[in-house]
mmCIF file of C-alpha atoms in Angstrom:
data_model
loop_
_atom_site.group_PDB
_atom_site.id
_atom_site.type_symbol
_atom_site.label_atom_id
_atom_site.label_comp_id
_atom_site.label_asym_id
_atom_site.label_seq_id
_atom_site.Cartn_x
_atom_site.Cartn_y
_atom_site.Cartn_z
ATOM 1 C CA MET A 239 119.576 192.975 52.411
ATOM 2 C CA SER A 240 122.073 190.098 52.438
ATOM 3 C CA ASP A 241 122.937 188.071 49.365
ATOM 4 C CA PHE A 242 120.442 185.469 48.227
ATOM 5 C CA PRO A 243 121.247 182.126 49.903
ATOM 6 C CA ASP A 244 122.313 179.179 47.781
ATOM 7 C CA TRP A 245 119.980 176.250 47.278
ATOM 8 C CA ASN A 246 121.769 174.045 49.815
ATOM 9 C CA ASP A 247 121.267 176.689 52.502
ATOM 10 C CA ILE A 248 117.607 177.097 51.563
ATOM 11 C CA GLN A 249 117.075 173.352 51.803
ATOM 12 C CA ARG A 250 118.724 173.329 55.227
ATOM 13 C CA TYR A 251 116.596 176.232 56.459
ATOM 14 C CA LEU A 252 113.387 174.645 55.198
ATOM 15 C CA TRP A 253 114.314 171.330 56.784
ATOM 16 C CA GLY A 254 114.994 173.156 60.042
ATOM 17 C CA VAL A 255 111.648 174.950 60.122
ATOM 18 C CA TRP A 256 109.848 171.755 59.130
ATOM 19 C CA ARG A 257 111.464 170.041 62.126
ATOM 20 C CA MET A 258 110.232 172.926 64.283
ATOM 21 C CA MET A 259 106.749 172.666 62.800
ATOM 22 C CA THR A 260 106.657 169.006 63.772
ATOM 23 C CA GLY A 261 107.670 169.835 67.338
ATOM 24 C CA HIS A 262 111.416 169.170 67.228
ATOM 25 C CA ALA A 263 113.587 171.847 68.833
ATOM 26 C CA ASP A 264 116.685 170.608 67.000
ATOM 27 C CA GLY A 265 115.325 172.351 63.912
ATOM 28 C CA LEU A 266 116.689 175.575 65.368
ATOM 29 C CA ASP A 267 120.202 174.249 64.831
ATOM 30 C CA GLU A 268 119.684 174.345 61.056
ATOM 31 C CA LEU A 269 118.956 178.090 60.952
ATOM 32 C CA ASP A 270 121.268 181.093 60.818
ATOM 33 C CA PHE A 271 120.517 183.651 63.527
ATOM 34 C CA SER A 272 123.437 185.963 62.780
ATOM 35 C CA GLU A 273 122.769 189.499 61.543
ATOM 36 C CA ASP A 274 123.333 188.328 57.965
ATOM 37 C CA GLY A 275 121.104 185.318 58.555
ATOM 38 C CA PHE A 276 118.360 187.562 59.933
ATOM 39 C CA TRP A 277 118.262 189.794 56.862
ATOM 40 C CA GLN A 278 118.839 186.867 54.534
ATOM 41 C CA SER A 279 115.684 185.211 55.869
ATOM 42 C CA PHE A 280 113.589 187.870 54.143
ATOM 43 C CA HIS A 281 114.633 186.284 50.851
ATOM 44 C CA ALA A 282 112.007 183.736 51.868
ATOM 45 C CA ILE A 283 109.599 186.172 50.206
ATOM 46 C CA THR A 284 111.340 185.518 46.888
ATOM 47 C CA VAL A 285 111.164 181.740 47.377
ATOM 48 C CA SER A 286 107.446 182.107 48.135
ATOM 49 C CA LEU A 287 106.712 184.221 45.054
ATOM 50 C CA PRO A 288 105.397 181.417 42.785
ATOM 51 C CA PRO A 289 102.499 180.416 45.107
ATOM 52 C CA LEU A 290 101.941 184.036 46.108
ATOM 53 C CA MET A 291 101.756 185.196 42.498
ATOM 54 C CA LEU A 292 99.410 182.349 41.598
ATOM 55 C CA ASN A 293 97.093 183.445 44.393
ATOM 56 C CA TRP A 294 97.354 187.102 43.308
ATOM 57 C CA ILE A 295 96.301 186.146 39.784
ATOM 58 C CA MET A 296 93.372 184.018 40.972
ATOM 59 C CA LEU A 297 92.137 186.710 43.350
ATOM 60 C CA THR A 298 92.449 189.291 40.577
ATOM 61 C CA ASN A 299 90.385 187.088 38.273
ATOM 62 C CA ASP A 300 87.714 186.737 40.976
ATOM 63 C CA LEU A 301 87.593 190.478 41.504
ATOM 64 C CA LEU A 302 87.412 191.248 37.781
ATOM 65 C CA ALA A 303 84.572 188.738 37.390
ATOM 66 C CA SER A 304 82.530 189.929 40.370
ATOM 67 C CA ARG A 305 83.426 193.628 40.511
ATOM 68 C CA PRO A 306 84.924 194.836 37.211
ATOM 69 C CA GLU A 307 84.830 198.398 38.521
ATOM 70 C CA THR A 308 87.687 197.458 40.901
ATOM 71 C CA GLY A 309 90.185 198.510 38.214
ATOM 72 C CA GLY A 310 92.592 197.124 35.655
ATOM 73 C CA ARG A 311 94.333 193.764 36.040
ATOM 74 C CA LEU A 312 97.796 195.186 36.767
ATOM 75 C CA SER A 313 96.364 197.675 39.249
ATOM 76 C CA ILE A 314 94.547 194.936 41.153
ATOM 77 C CA ILE A 315 97.553 192.598 41.160
ATOM 78 C CA GLY A 316 99.700 195.460 42.465
ATOM 79 C CA ARG A 317 97.278 196.162 45.300
ATOM 80 C CA VAL A 318 96.901 192.490 46.197
ATOM 81 C CA ALA A 319 100.690 192.078 46.238
ATOM 82 C CA PHE A 320 101.064 195.195 48.406
ATOM 83 C CA VAL A 321 98.634 193.756 50.960
ATOM 84 C CA ASP A 322 100.425 190.395 51.104
ATOM 85 C CA LEU A 323 103.896 191.897 51.428
ATOM 86 C CA THR A 324 102.773 194.466 53.989
ATOM 87 C CA THR A 325 101.153 191.798 56.159
ATOM 88 C CA TRP A 326 104.431 189.867 55.954
ATOM 89 C CA ILE A 327 106.729 192.764 56.918
ATOM 90 C CA LEU A 328 104.735 195.150 59.138
ATOM 91 C CA PRO A 329 104.014 192.651 61.970
ATOM 92 C CA VAL A 330 107.779 192.086 62.228
ATOM 93 C CA VAL A 331 108.329 195.828 62.641
ATOM 94 C CA VAL A 332 105.607 196.063 65.308
ATOM 95 C CA LEU A 333 107.011 193.024 67.111
ATOM 96 C CA ALA A 334 110.493 194.586 67.101
ATOM 97 C CA LEU A 335 109.070 197.498 69.088
ATOM 98 C CA ALA A 336 107.429 195.168 71.605
ATOM 99 C CA VAL A 337 110.193 192.664 72.338
ATOM 100 C CA LYS A 338 111.324 194.335 75.571
ATOM 101 C CA PRO A 339 107.880 194.493 77.208
ATOM 102 C CA LEU A 340 107.250 190.919 76.086
ATOM 103 C CA GLY A 341 110.589 189.721 77.412
ATOM 104 C CA ILE A 342 111.644 188.059 74.165
ATOM 105 C CA VAL A 343 114.605 190.203 73.129
ATOM 106 C CA LYS A 344 116.840 187.150 72.761
ATOM 107 C CA ARG A 345 114.147 185.188 70.933
ATOM 108 C CA PHE A 346 113.261 187.910 68.417
ATOM 109 C CA SER A 347 115.826 186.945 65.782
ATOM 110 C CA PRO A 348 115.164 183.183 66.068
ATOM 111 C CA TYR A 349 111.434 183.795 65.790
ATOM 112 C CA VAL A 350 111.684 186.103 62.754
ATOM 113 C CA VAL A 351 114.160 183.883 60.925
ATOM 114 C CA ALA A 352 112.111 180.756 61.604
ATOM 115 C CA SER A 353 108.831 182.485 60.788
ATOM 116 C CA ASN A 354 110.150 183.833 57.486
ATOM 117 C CA TRP A 355 111.407 180.480 56.272
ATOM 118 C CA GLY A 356 108.360 178.752 57.718
ATOM 119 C CA SER A 357 106.177 181.015 55.584
ATOM 120 C CA VAL A 358 107.717 179.426 52.500
ATOM 121 C CA ILE A 359 106.328 176.063 53.557
ATOM 122 C CA THR A 360 102.910 177.424 54.486
ATOM 123 C CA ALA A 361 102.662 179.355 51.214
ATOM 124 C CA TRP A 362 103.282 176.176 49.225
ATOM 125 C CA VAL A 363 100.913 174.145 51.418
ATOM 126 C CA MET A 364 98.048 176.363 50.233
ATOM 127 C CA VAL A 365 98.830 175.808 46.524
ATOM 128 C CA PRO A 366 96.414 172.827 46.085
ATOM 129 C CA ALA A 367 93.465 175.018 47.080
ATOM 130 C CA THR A 368 94.503 177.663 44.553
ATOM 131 C CA LEU A 369 94.972 175.103 41.781
ATOM 132 C CA LEU A 370 91.565 173.607 42.501
ATOM 133 C CA ARG A 371 90.035 177.047 41.976
ATOM 134 C CA MET A 372 91.496 176.934 38.471
ATOM 135 C CA VAL A 373 90.364 173.374 37.679
ATOM 136 C CA PHE A 374 86.931 173.487 39.355
ATOM 137 C CA PRO A 375 85.818 177.134 39.207
ATOM 138 C CA ASN A 376 82.157 176.135 39.592
ATOM 139 C CA SER A 377 82.658 174.197 42.842
ATOM 140 C CA PRO A 378 83.104 176.970 45.433
ATOM 141 C CA VAL A 379 81.936 174.883 48.392
ATOM 142 C CA LEU A 380 84.432 172.088 47.655
ATOM 143 C CA ILE A 381 87.231 174.601 47.159
ATOM 144 C CA ALA A 382 86.335 176.510 50.324
ATOM 145 C CA SER A 383 86.255 173.282 52.355
ATOM 146 C CA ILE A 384 89.701 172.246 51.158
ATOM 147 C CA ALA A 385 91.061 175.765 51.700
ATOM 148 C CA VAL A 386 89.767 175.793 55.282
ATOM 149 C CA ALA A 387 91.291 172.372 55.957
ATOM 150 C CA LEU A 388 94.662 173.477 54.591
ATOM 151 C CA ALA A 389 94.461 176.739 56.556
ATOM 152 C CA ALA A 390 93.891 174.697 59.727
ATOM 153 C CA VAL A 391 97.019 172.663 58.949
ATOM 154 C CA VAL A 392 98.961 175.891 58.393
ATOM 155 C CA LEU A 393 97.818 177.277 61.744
ATOM 156 C CA VAL A 394 98.881 174.130 63.605
ATOM 157 C CA LEU A 395 102.286 174.057 61.914
ATOM 158 C CA SER A 396 102.815 177.787 62.492
ATOM 159 C CA TYR A 397 101.898 177.525 66.174
ATOM 160 C CA ARG A 398 104.352 174.671 66.703
ATOM 161 C CA LEU A 399 107.081 176.682 64.993
ATOM 162 C CA THR A 400 106.259 179.697 67.170
ATOM 163 C CA HIS A 401 106.396 177.645 70.363
ATOM 164 C CA VAL A 402 109.776 176.124 69.494
ATOM 165 C CA ALA A 403 111.245 179.462 68.375
ATOM 166 C CA LEU A 404 110.153 181.409 71.460
ATOM 167 C CA LYS A 405 111.055 178.709 74.006
ATOM 168 C CA LYS A 406 108.122 179.767 76.185
ATOM 169 C CA SER A 407 105.345 177.757 77.788
ATOM 170 C CA TYR A 408 102.564 176.378 75.603
ATOM 171 C CA GLY A 409 100.091 178.829 77.124
ATOM 172 C CA TRP A 410 102.328 181.868 76.595
ATOM 173 C CA SER A 411 103.082 180.792 73.021
ATOM 174 C CA ALA A 412 99.379 180.240 72.339
ATOM 175 C CA ILE A 413 98.411 183.730 73.516
ATOM 176 C CA PHE A 414 101.257 185.286 71.522
ATOM 177 C CA PHE A 415 100.252 183.314 68.432
ATOM 178 C CA VAL A 416 96.550 184.182 68.678
ATOM 179 C CA VAL A 417 97.297 187.899 69.124
ATOM 180 C CA LEU A 418 99.745 187.870 66.216
ATOM 181 C CA VAL A 419 97.386 186.010 63.869
ATOM 182 C CA THR A 420 94.434 188.196 64.862
ATOM 183 C CA GLY A 421 96.464 191.362 64.334
ATOM 184 C CA THR A 422 97.786 190.169 60.974
ATOM 185 C CA LEU A 423 94.298 189.222 59.729
ATOM 186 C CA THR A 424 92.898 192.551 60.925
ATOM 187 C CA LEU A 425 95.672 194.372 59.064
ATOM 188 C CA MET A 426 95.037 192.330 55.921
ATOM 189 C CA PHE A 427 91.260 192.883 55.898
ATOM 190 C CA THR A 428 91.706 196.584 56.658
ATOM 191 C CA LEU A 429 94.162 197.075 53.799
ATOM 192 C CA GLN A 430 91.940 195.101 51.425
ATOM 193 C CA SER A 431 88.987 197.310 52.336
ATOM 194 C CA VAL A 432 90.960 200.550 52.037
ATOM 195 C CA LEU A 433 92.396 199.516 48.655
ATOM 196 C CA GLY A 434 89.039 198.272 47.375
ATOM 197 C CA ILE A 435 90.078 194.658 46.891
ATOM 198 C CA SER A 436 88.073 192.858 49.546
ATOM 199 C CA ILE A 437 87.759 189.166 48.703
ATOM 200 C CA PRO A 438 84.496 188.438 46.888
ATOM 201 C CA GLU A 439 81.909 186.604 48.965
ATOM 202 C CA LEU A 440 81.445 182.899 48.325
ATOM 203 C CA THR A 441 78.480 182.209 46.097
ATOM 204 C CA VAL A 442 77.038 178.734 45.666
ATOM 205 C CA SER A 443 75.842 178.016 42.159
ATOM 206 C CA GLY A 444 73.135 175.599 41.116
#
């Protein structure tokens, strides 16, 4: 993998994907689509680690509280992290094999680079919902409502980024996005089930 980008580059990349998420094609000009830039974009995982790790810890706490037989804390965190990182990387690998049939060979690198850096923004957008789980652990309905609202915002922003990156029609981009999201969620739920870390069901107290 390429060297970790400096903070100025990261700021530029995040500004570029934010412009894309708000429907501005000029955001593409802020990104690096060279071979080095492609591999460097996977350092977005590192930039996303704080919110990801916070979510891993909260999910582990939920699992230990509801199903202590799931395993030890480090074991659960490891499995949760594996699921998150696999659902980040594996769809990219699958997409790489499908670019020719889809006719997006030239848009593959722009999409992956933009999607990787865009995931930094979406990961941080979900932080308020995670923090609320810490502050108000006995208000699952409130937390779930806020999480759903933030997830809806993430979906809208991610679709806009996808449309700008692919340079296809809105309809084509929408179908691509729905298939990708559905496939990623299916992969995530399948891995969670196989590894015994399915998210505990929401329970409403009192």
